[in-house]
Structures are given as structure tokens and as C-alpha cells.
CSV table of C-alpha atoms and ligand atoms in Angstrom, one decimal:
chain,number,residue,atom,x,y,z
A,1,MET,CA,122.9,135.5,-19.6
A,2,ASN,CA,123.2,139.3,-19.3
A,3,THR,CA,121.3,140.9,-16.4
A,4,PRO,CA,117.7,141.3,-17.9
A,5,LEU,CA,116.2,144.8,-18.8
A,6,LEU,CA,113.6,146.2,-16.6
A,7,ILE,CA,111.5,147.9,-18.9
A,8,ASP,CA,110.2,151.2,-16.8
A,9,GLY,CA,106.9,152.0,-17.3
A,10,LYS,CA,106.9,155.2,-15.0
A,11,ALA,CA,110.0,156.7,-17.4
A,12,ALA,CA,108.6,155.7,-20.4
A,13,ALA,CA,105.2,157.3,-19.7
A,14,THR,CA,106.7,160.6,-18.4
A,15,ARG,CA,108.0,160.8,-21.8
A,16,VAL,CA,104.7,160.4,-23.6
A,17,LEU,CA,103.4,162.7,-21.3
A,18,GLN,CA,106.1,165.2,-21.9
A,19,GLN,CA,105.5,165.2,-25.8
A,20,VAL,CA,101.6,165.4,-24.8
A,21,ARG,CA,102.2,168.5,-22.8
A,22,GLU,CA,104.4,170.1,-25.9
A,23,ASP,CA,101.2,169.1,-28.3
A,24,VAL,CA,99.1,170.5,-25.7
A,25,ALA,CA,100.8,173.9,-25.8
A,26,SER,CA,101.0,174.1,-29.7
A,27,LEU,CA,97.2,173.3,-29.6
A,28,TYR,CA,96.6,176.1,-27.4
A,29,GLU,CA,98.7,178.2,-29.6
A,30,GLN,CA,95.9,177.7,-32.6
A,31,ALA,CA,93.0,178.5,-29.7
A,32,ILE,CA,91.9,175.1,-29.3
A,33,GLU,CA,91.6,173.8,-25.5
A,34,PRO,CA,91.8,170.1,-25.9
A,35,THR,CA,88.9,168.7,-23.8
A,36,LEU,CA,88.2,165.3,-22.3
A,37,ALA,CA,84.5,164.3,-21.0
A,38,VAL,CA,84.4,161.1,-18.8
A,39,ILE,CA,81.5,159.3,-18.1
A,40,LEU,CA,81.1,157.3,-14.6
A,41,VAL,CA,78.1,155.5,-14.3
A,42,GLY,CA,77.4,154.1,-10.7
A,43,ASN,CA,79.4,153.9,-7.6
A,44,ASP,CA,82.0,151.4,-8.3
A,45,PRO,CA,85.1,152.1,-6.1
A,46,ALA,CA,87.9,151.3,-8.4
A,47,SER,CA,86.2,153.1,-11.2
A,48,GLN,CA,85.9,156.0,-8.9
A,49,VAL,CA,89.9,155.8,-8.5
A,50,TYR,CA,90.4,155.1,-11.9
A,51,VAL,CA,88.1,158.5,-13.4
A,52,ARG,CA,90.0,160.5,-10.6
A,53,ASN,CA,93.1,159.4,-11.7
A,54,LYS,CA,92.5,160.3,-15.6
A,55,VAL,CA,90.9,163.8,-14.5
A,56,LEU,CA,94.1,164.3,-12.4
A,57,ARG,CA,96.5,163.4,-15.3
A,58,ALA,CA,94.6,165.5,-17.9
A,59,GLU,CA,95.0,168.5,-15.6
A,60,GLU,CA,98.7,168.1,-15.2
A,61,VAL,CA,99.1,168.2,-19.0
A,62,GLY,CA,96.9,170.8,-19.8
A,63,ILE,CA,94.1,169.3,-20.9
A,64,ARG,CA,90.4,170.3,-19.7
A,65,SER,CA,88.5,167.5,-18.4
A,66,LEU,CA,84.3,167.4,-17.8
A,67,GLU,CA,83.6,164.8,-15.4
A,68,HIS,CA,79.9,163.2,-15.8
A,69,ARG,CA,78.8,161.3,-12.7
A,70,LEU,CA,75.7,159.3,-13.3
A,71,PRO,CA,73.5,157.6,-10.7
A,72,SER,CA,73.7,153.6,-10.7
A,73,ASP,CA,70.1,153.5,-11.8
A,74,THR,CA,70.6,155.6,-14.8
A,75,THR,CA,69.0,154.0,-18.1
A,76,THR,CA,70.7,153.1,-21.1
A,77,GLU,CA,68.6,156.0,-23.1
A,78,HIS,CA,69.7,158.6,-20.4
A,79,LEU,CA,73.2,157.7,-21.0
A,80,LEU,CA,72.7,157.8,-25.0
A,81,GLN,CA,71.0,161.3,-24.7
A,82,LEU,CA,74.6,162.3,-22.7
A,83,ILE,CA,76.9,160.8,-25.3
A,84,ASP,CA,74.5,162.4,-28.1
A,85,HIS,CA,75.1,165.9,-26.5
A,86,LEU,CA,78.7,165.4,-26.0
A,87,ASN,CA,79.2,164.3,-29.5
A,88,ALA,CA,77.3,167.6,-30.7
A,89,ASP,CA,79.6,169.8,-28.4
A,90,ARG,CA,82.4,170.9,-30.4
A,91,SER,CA,84.2,172.1,-27.7
A,92,VAL,CA,84.7,168.3,-26.4
A,93,HIS,CA,87.3,166.3,-28.5
A,94,GLY,CA,87.3,163.1,-26.3
A,95,VAL,CA,84.5,161.3,-24.7
A,96,LEU,CA,85.5,158.0,-22.3
A,97,LEU,CA,82.8,155.8,-20.9
A,98,GLN,CA,84.5,154.4,-17.6
A,99,LEU,CA,83.7,150.7,-17.8
A,100,PRO,CA,82.2,148.4,-16.4
A,101,LEU,CA,78.5,150.0,-16.6
A,102,PRO,CA,76.2,148.5,-14.4
A,103,ALA,CA,74.5,145.3,-15.8
A,104,HIS,CA,71.4,146.8,-17.0
A,105,ILE,CA,73.3,148.8,-19.4
A,106,ASP,CA,73.6,148.1,-22.8
A,107,GLU,CA,77.2,148.6,-22.9
A,108,LEU,CA,78.0,147.6,-26.7
A,109,ARG,CA,75.2,150.5,-27.8
A,110,ALA,CA,76.5,153.1,-25.3
A,111,LEU,CA,80.2,152.4,-27.1
A,112,GLN,CA,78.9,152.5,-30.4
A,113,ALA,CA,77.2,155.6,-29.6
A,114,ILE,CA,80.3,157.7,-28.9
A,115,ASN,CA,81.3,159.5,-32.4
A,116,PRO,CA,84.5,157.4,-33.3
A,117,ASP,CA,86.5,160.6,-33.7
A,118,LYS,CA,86.0,161.4,-30.2
A,119,ASP,CA,86.5,157.7,-29.0
A,120,VAL,CA,89.6,158.0,-27.1
A,121,ASP,CA,89.5,154.4,-25.6
A,122,GLY,CA,89.6,153.0,-29.3
A,123,PHE,CA,86.3,150.9,-28.6
A,124,HIS,CA,84.0,151.7,-31.3
A,125,SER,CA,83.6,149.3,-34.3
A,126,ASP,CA,84.6,152.0,-36.9
A,127,ASN,CA,88.2,152.3,-35.0
A,128,VAL,CA,88.6,148.3,-33.9
A,129,GLY,CA,88.1,147.4,-37.9
A,130,GLY,CA,90.5,150.5,-38.8
A,131,LEU,CA,92.8,148.9,-36.5
A,132,SER,CA,92.9,145.3,-38.0
A,133,GLN,CA,93.0,147.0,-41.6
A,134,GLY,CA,96.3,148.6,-40.7
A,135,ARG,CA,95.0,152.5,-40.8
A,136,ALA,CA,95.7,154.9,-38.3
A,137,VAL,CA,92.8,155.3,-36.1
A,138,LEU,CA,92.4,156.1,-32.2
A,139,ALA,CA,93.3,152.7,-30.7
A,140,PRO,CA,92.8,151.0,-27.4
A,141,CYS,CA,95.5,152.8,-24.9
A,142,THR,CA,96.9,149.8,-22.8
A,143,PRO,CA,97.9,148.0,-26.0
A,144,SER,CA,99.5,151.0,-27.5
A,145,GLY,CA,101.3,151.4,-24.3
A,146,CYS,CA,102.8,147.8,-24.5
A,147,LEU,CA,104.0,148.5,-28.1
A,148,TYR,CA,105.7,151.5,-27.0
A,149,LEU,CA,107.1,149.5,-24.1
A,150,LEU,CA,108.3,146.9,-26.4
A,151,LYS,CA,109.6,149.2,-29.1
A,152,GLN,CA,112.0,150.3,-25.8
A,153,ALA,CA,113.4,146.7,-25.3
A,154,CYS,CA,113.4,145.5,-29.2
A,155,VAL,CA,115.3,147.4,-31.4
A,156,ASP,CA,113.5,145.6,-34.5
A,157,LEU,CA,110.3,143.9,-34.2
A,158,ARG,CA,110.0,142.4,-37.6
A,159,GLY,CA,109.6,139.0,-38.0
A,160,LYS,CA,109.8,138.7,-34.1
A,161,HIS,CA,107.1,135.8,-33.1
A,162,ALA,CA,105.1,137.2,-30.5
A,163,VAL,CA,102.5,135.4,-28.1
A,164,VAL,CA,99.9,137.2,-26.6
A,165,ILE,CA,97.9,135.4,-24.0
A,166,GLY,CA,94.0,136.6,-23.5
A,167,ARG,CA,91.9,137.7,-26.4
A,168,SER,CA,89.9,140.3,-24.5
A,169,ASN,CA,88.5,143.5,-26.7
A,170,ILE,CA,90.3,145.7,-24.5
A,171,VAL,CA,93.8,144.0,-24.4
A,172,GLY,CA,94.6,141.1,-26.3
A,173,LYS,CA,92.8,141.4,-29.3
A,174,PRO,CA,93.8,145.0,-30.3
A,175,MET,CA,97.4,144.1,-29.1
A,176,ALA,CA,97.4,141.1,-31.6
A,177,ALA,CA,96.7,143.8,-34.5
A,178,LEU,CA,99.4,146.2,-33.4
A,179,LEU,CA,101.8,143.6,-33.2
A,180,LEU,CA,100.6,142.3,-36.7
A,181,GLN,CA,101.2,146.1,-38.0
A,182,ALA,CA,104.5,146.1,-36.5
A,183,ASP,CA,105.3,142.9,-38.7
A,184,CYS,CA,105.5,140.6,-36.1
A,185,SER,CA,104.4,137.0,-36.5
A,186,VAL,CA,101.2,136.6,-33.9
A,187,THR,CA,99.7,134.0,-31.8
A,188,VAL,CA,97.0,134.5,-29.5
A,189,LEU,CA,96.5,132.2,-26.4
A,190,HIS,CA,93.0,131.9,-24.5
A,191,SER,CA,91.5,129.6,-22.0
A,192,ARG,CA,90.7,126.8,-24.6
A,193,SER,CA,94.2,126.7,-26.3
A,194,GLN,CA,95.6,123.3,-26.2
A,195,ASP,CA,99.3,123.2,-24.3
A,196,PRO,CA,99.6,127.1,-24.3
A,197,GLN,CA,103.1,126.6,-22.6
A,198,ALA,CA,104.4,124.8,-25.4
A,199,LEU,CA,103.3,127.5,-27.7
A,200,CYS,CA,104.5,130.4,-25.4
A,201,ARG,CA,107.7,129.0,-25.2
A,202,GLN,CA,108.3,129.7,-28.9
A,203,ALA,CA,107.8,133.3,-28.3
A,204,ASP,CA,110.3,136.0,-28.8
A,205,ILE,CA,108.1,138.3,-27.5
A,206,VAL,CA,105.3,137.5,-24.8
A,207,ILE,CA,102.4,139.7,-23.7
A,208,ALA,CA,100.5,138.5,-20.7
A,209,ALA,CA,97.0,139.7,-20.6
A,210,VAL,CA,95.1,137.0,-18.8
A,211,GLY,CA,94.1,138.3,-15.0
A,212,ARG,CA,95.5,135.1,-13.2
A,213,PRO,CA,98.4,136.0,-10.8
A,214,ARG,CA,101.5,134.7,-11.6
A,215,LEU,CA,100.2,132.0,-14.2
A,216,ILE,CA,103.0,132.6,-16.4
A,217,ASP,CA,106.6,131.2,-14.8
A,218,ALA,CA,109.9,130.3,-16.3
A,219,GLY,CA,108.5,127.1,-17.6
A,220,TRP,CA,106.4,129.1,-20.4
A,221,LEU,CA,109.3,131.3,-21.5
A,222,LYS,CA,112.0,130.7,-24.2
A,223,PRO,CA,115.5,131.9,-22.7
A,224,GLY,CA,116.0,135.6,-23.8
A,225,ALA,CA,112.3,136.3,-24.7
A,226,VAL,CA,110.7,140.1,-23.8
A,227,VAL,CA,108.0,139.9,-21.5
A,228,ILE,CA,105.2,142.4,-20.9
A,229,ASP,CA,103.2,142.0,-18.2
A,230,VAL,CA,99.5,143.5,-18.4
A,231,GLY,CA,98.2,141.7,-15.2
A,232,ILE,CA,97.1,143.7,-12.5
A,233,ASN,CA,96.1,141.2,-9.5
A,234,ARG,CA,95.7,142.0,-5.9
A,235,ILE,CA,96.5,139.2,-3.7
A,236,ASP,CA,97.1,138.5,0.0
A,237,ASP,CA,101.0,137.8,0.6
A,238,ASN,CA,101.1,136.5,4.1
A,239,GLY,CA,98.4,138.8,5.4
A,240,ARG,CA,99.9,141.7,3.4
A,241,SER,CA,97.6,143.0,0.4
A,242,ARG,CA,99.7,143.5,-2.7
A,243,LEU,CA,99.7,144.0,-6.5
A,244,VAL,CA,101.2,141.2,-8.7
A,245,GLY,CA,101.3,140.5,-12.6
A,246,ASP,CA,100.1,137.6,-14.8
A,247,VAL,CA,104.2,136.6,-15.1
A,248,ASP,CA,105.8,134.8,-11.8
A,249,PHE,CA,108.3,137.8,-12.2
A,250,ASP,CA,111.2,136.3,-9.9
A,251,SER,CA,111.0,132.8,-11.9
A,252,ALA,CA,110.9,134.8,-15.2
A,253,LEU,CA,114.0,137.0,-14.8
A,254,ASN,CA,116.3,134.0,-14.7
A,255,ARG,CA,115.3,133.7,-18.4
A,256,VAL,CA,114.1,136.8,-20.1
A,257,ALA,CA,116.2,139.5,-22.2
A,258,ALA,CA,113.9,142.2,-20.8
A,259,ILE,CA,110.3,142.4,-18.4
A,260,THR,CA,108.1,144.8,-17.0
A,261,PRO,CA,107.4,145.1,-13.3
A,262,VAL,CA,104.2,145.0,-11.6
A,263,PRO,CA,103.6,147.8,-10.4
A,264,GLY,CA,105.5,150.5,-12.5
A,265,GLY,CA,105.2,148.5,-16.0
A,266,VAL,CA,102.2,149.0,-18.3
A,267,GLY,CA,100.0,150.5,-15.6
A,268,PRO,CA,101.2,154.1,-16.2
A,269,MET,CA,101.4,153.8,-20.0
A,270,THR,CA,97.4,153.5,-20.0
A,271,ILE,CA,96.8,156.7,-18.6
A,272,ALA,CA,99.5,158.5,-21.0
A,273,PHE,CA,98.0,157.1,-23.9
A,274,LEU,CA,94.6,158.4,-23.1
A,275,MET,CA,96.0,161.6,-22.8
A,276,LYS,CA,97.7,161.2,-26.1
A,277,ASN,CA,94.8,159.9,-27.9
A,278,THR,CA,92.6,162.9,-26.6
A,279,VAL,CA,95.4,165.1,-28.1
A,280,THR,CA,95.3,163.3,-31.3
A,281,ALA,CA,91.4,163.5,-31.8
A,282,ALA,CA,91.6,167.1,-30.7
A,283,LEU,CA,94.2,167.5,-33.7
A,284,ASN,CA,92.4,165.5,-36.2
A,285,GLN,CA,88.9,167.5,-35.4
A,286,SER,CA,90.2,171.0,-35.6
A,287,GLN,CA,92.1,169.4,-38.6
A,288,ALA,CA,88.5,168.7,-40.3
A,289,GLN,CA,87.3,171.7,-39.1
A,290,ARG,CA,89.6,173.6,-40.9
A,291,SER,CA,89.2,171.8,-44.2
A,292,LEU,CA,85.2,171.9,-44.1
A,293,SER,CA,85.6,175.6,-43.5
A,294,GLU,CA,88.3,175.9,-46.4
A,295,ALA,CA,85.8,174.1,-48.6
A,296,VAL,CA,82.9,175.9,-47.9
A,297,CYS,CA,84.5,179.5,-48.0
A,298,PRO,CA,87.7,179.1,-50.1
A,299,SER,CA,88.4,182.7,-50.3
A,300,ILE,CA,88.5,183.2,-46.5
A,301,SER,CA,91.2,180.9,-46.5
B,401,NAP,P1,89.6,139.3,-19.6
B,401,NAP,O1,88.9,140.3,-20.2
B,401,NAP,O2,89.2,139.1,-18.3
B,401,NAP,O3,90.5,138.6,-20.4
B,401,NAP,C1,91.2,137.3,-20.1
B,401,NAP,C2,91.6,136.4,-21.0
B,401,NAP,O4,92.6,135.3,-20.8
B,401,NAP,C3,90.7,136.1,-22.0
B,401,NAP,O5,90.7,135.8,-23.4
B,401,NAP,C4,90.7,134.3,-21.3
B,401,NAP,O6,90.5,133.6,-22.1
B,401,NAP,C5,92.4,134.4,-21.0
B,401,NAP,N1,92.9,133.1,-20.2
B,401,NAP,C6,92.1,132.9,-18.9
B,401,NAP,N2,92.7,131.8,-18.5
B,401,NAP,C7,93.7,131.5,-19.4
B,401,NAP,C8,94.6,130.7,-19.3
B,401,NAP,N3,94.5,129.8,-18.1
B,401,NAP,N4,95.3,130.5,-20.4
B,401,NAP,C9,95.5,131.3,-21.2
B,401,NAP,N5,94.7,132.1,-21.2
B,401,NAP,C10,93.9,132.4,-20.3
B,401,NAP,O7,90.9,140.4,-19.0
B,401,NAP,P2,91.6,141.8,-19.5
B,401,NAP,O8,90.7,142.8,-19.3
B,401,NAP,O9,92.2,141.3,-20.9
B,401,NAP,O10,92.6,141.7,-18.6
B,401,NAP,C11,94.0,141.1,-18.2
B,401,NAP,C12,94.6,141.5,-17.3
B,401,NAP,O11,95.1,143.0,-17.5
B,401,NAP,C13,93.9,141.8,-15.8
B,401,NAP,O12,94.8,141.7,-14.9
B,401,NAP,C14,93.7,143.3,-16.0
B,401,NAP,O13,93.5,143.6,-14.4
B,401,NAP,C15,94.9,143.7,-16.4
B,401,NAP,N6,94.8,145.1,-17.1
B,401,NAP,C16,95.5,146.0,-16.9
B,401,NAP,C17,95.2,147.4,-17.5
B,401,NAP,C18,96.9,148.1,-17.3
B,401,NAP,O14,96.7,149.3,-17.5
B,401,NAP,N7,98.0,147.9,-17.1
B,401,NAP,C19,94.4,147.5,-18.4
B,401,NAP,C20,93.7,146.5,-18.6
B,401,NAP,C21,93.8,145.5,-18.0
B,401,NAP,P3,89.0,133.4,-22.8
B,401,NAP,O15,88.6,134.2,-23.5
B,401,NAP,O16,88.9,132.0,-23.5
B,401,NAP,O17,87.7,133.3,-21.5
């Protein structure tokens, strides 16, 4: 078999962010300053790092960011008030609620409170439903990034059998919807699937989003499969802490046509697509605003 293609997420993310920079510049020419509000509740160290990275990346591409850090004992009502305030603020185009939230907060209610037009994570049920109907909506960032990477490795996705391992609302389910939209035949596996290995071995494309270090080895893979590894798992490797994916990279390498490494594969794509969604949200809102003013004051336009 030919040497497998290593799908480079860092390079792909750089390309997406370059396009975002250009889109931001053209928004500025229309006097629109794309703005992302990020809400962090509590002191979860991993969430603090994620938020910091998102804010830094936003600054790099010219997106204004507003950070709202709330204490761990914030009530659902208080959080909803802040979301209402950001929904009403026309200068804010994207609202991101960093997950997980402290256990006492009603997560679903909070996510549903975000205006779907500002829902840059794509978690509101209007966007989830729109995605399964095949409409152009704000789609979740990680699966959007995976689809972008797949398009680098597969010339044509049409008719390919894709197996998604994992059915979370954040990755697995929206990934399946995006692959269906791209005309793949899609199988979704989960912890109750019977003989997942045998099902996975039928796949032309494998998306692993399980959260189990190196679960998927060569025995799960058809020769020539394209593998996207979403998993990020920290393991102890002979006393050294390191990140590995859900795929056993070394074993898979002998089987696959293309594969994403961990780190350096899907990871950088998530923030890149968050920036892309923020610009899309800003563009959509400015167009909606223009149409509204043209309808109200046709002579001015
Ligand atoms: P999750 O909510 O825990 O979902 C895991 C899914 O895997 C569940 O649907 C579960 O099935 C399924 N599963 C568990 N064990 C299985 C097995 N042995 N065989 C088949 N399916 C199995 O996780 P997630 O949020 O989707 O994240 C998945 C991984 O991706 C994690 O490592 C996470 O850190 C990573 N991630 C990375 C990024 C990124 O930016 N690269 C973004 C998000 C997540 P049930 O539904 O039956 O329980």
C-alpha cells in the first residue's frame, strides 16, 4: 500500500483562519466589527484554558471578544439574564457558553436561551433541527472541522460508507448529519452497538469520537480507510503525560489511506470553525438588519 496521507489539521486551520481574516476585513469595510461574547461559569481549569485560547485566536483574526466570567455559584436565572442582555445587544454577533456548566445550572435551558442567530456553537435546537433538515445553519464547530479535513483526503464523499463512533450531541450526531448532507451512507456506533468492530471494518471513512484512548486499532479498519480521530485523551506513558486519540495511531498507520494525528489533527479545527461561525453570524445579522431597514424605509435604500 502507498504511504498513508497524514492529514495536517494545523495547516488546514491556518487556511480557514486566513479566509476568516479576509472576511473580517470586508466586514470592517462595511463598518461592522464582528464580536464574540464568551461566558465562563466557575473555575474549571480546562475550561479556563479553552476560553483563553478562543479569546486569543479571536484577537489574532480581528474579531472583538468580550469575556464574561461568572462565579461557580451563579444561578440559572442570573445566567439567563446575561444571555438575554447579550441577545439584545446588536453589537454582539456570537454568544458562546463554555461547557461544562456547574451541575446546579440547567444547561439545556441556558443553551436554548441563546438567540439561534448568535449560537456560534450550533447547539440550539433550531440549529440542530436545521442541520438535520439539510439547511445552511450555524453547525457545531468540531464536526464542521472534521468534514473540512475529510474533504482534503477524499476527492469525492458521495456514496462512501462513513462510520461515526460516538453519538454525543456535540460531535457524533452532528457529524452524522453533515456526512449525510455530503451524500455519504452513514452508520453511527455507540456503547450499545453489537460487534462495533465488524461494522467499522465496512467503512470507507471512520470518525472516532469516543473518548477511549487508542480503542480503535487496525482490527477495526478496512484497508484504505480514511480516519478522522476526534478523541483527545491524556494518558500516563511510562511516567510521562501525553495526549493520544481514540485511534491506535501506530497500528492504524499500516492500514489506512489517510489519518489525522493527535495532537495536530482535529484539535486546531474546532477554534478555526468557531471563528468562521462568528463571521458568518455577523454577516447574516448585518444582512438581516439591512433587509429590515430597506423594508421599513424603502426610499432610503
Ligand atoms: P461523549 O459525550 O463522552 O460521547 C462518547 C460517545 O462514545 C458516546 O456516544 C458513547 O456511547 C460512545 N462510546 C463509548 N464507549 C464506546 C465503545 N466502546 N464503542 C463504541 N462507542 C462508545 O464524548 P464527546 O464529547 O463526543 O467527545 C469524544 C472525544 O472527542 C473525547 O475524547 C473528547 O475529548 C474529544 N473531543 C475533541 C474535540 C476537539 O476539538 N478535537 C472536541 C470535542 C470532543 P453512549 O452514547 O452509548 O454512551
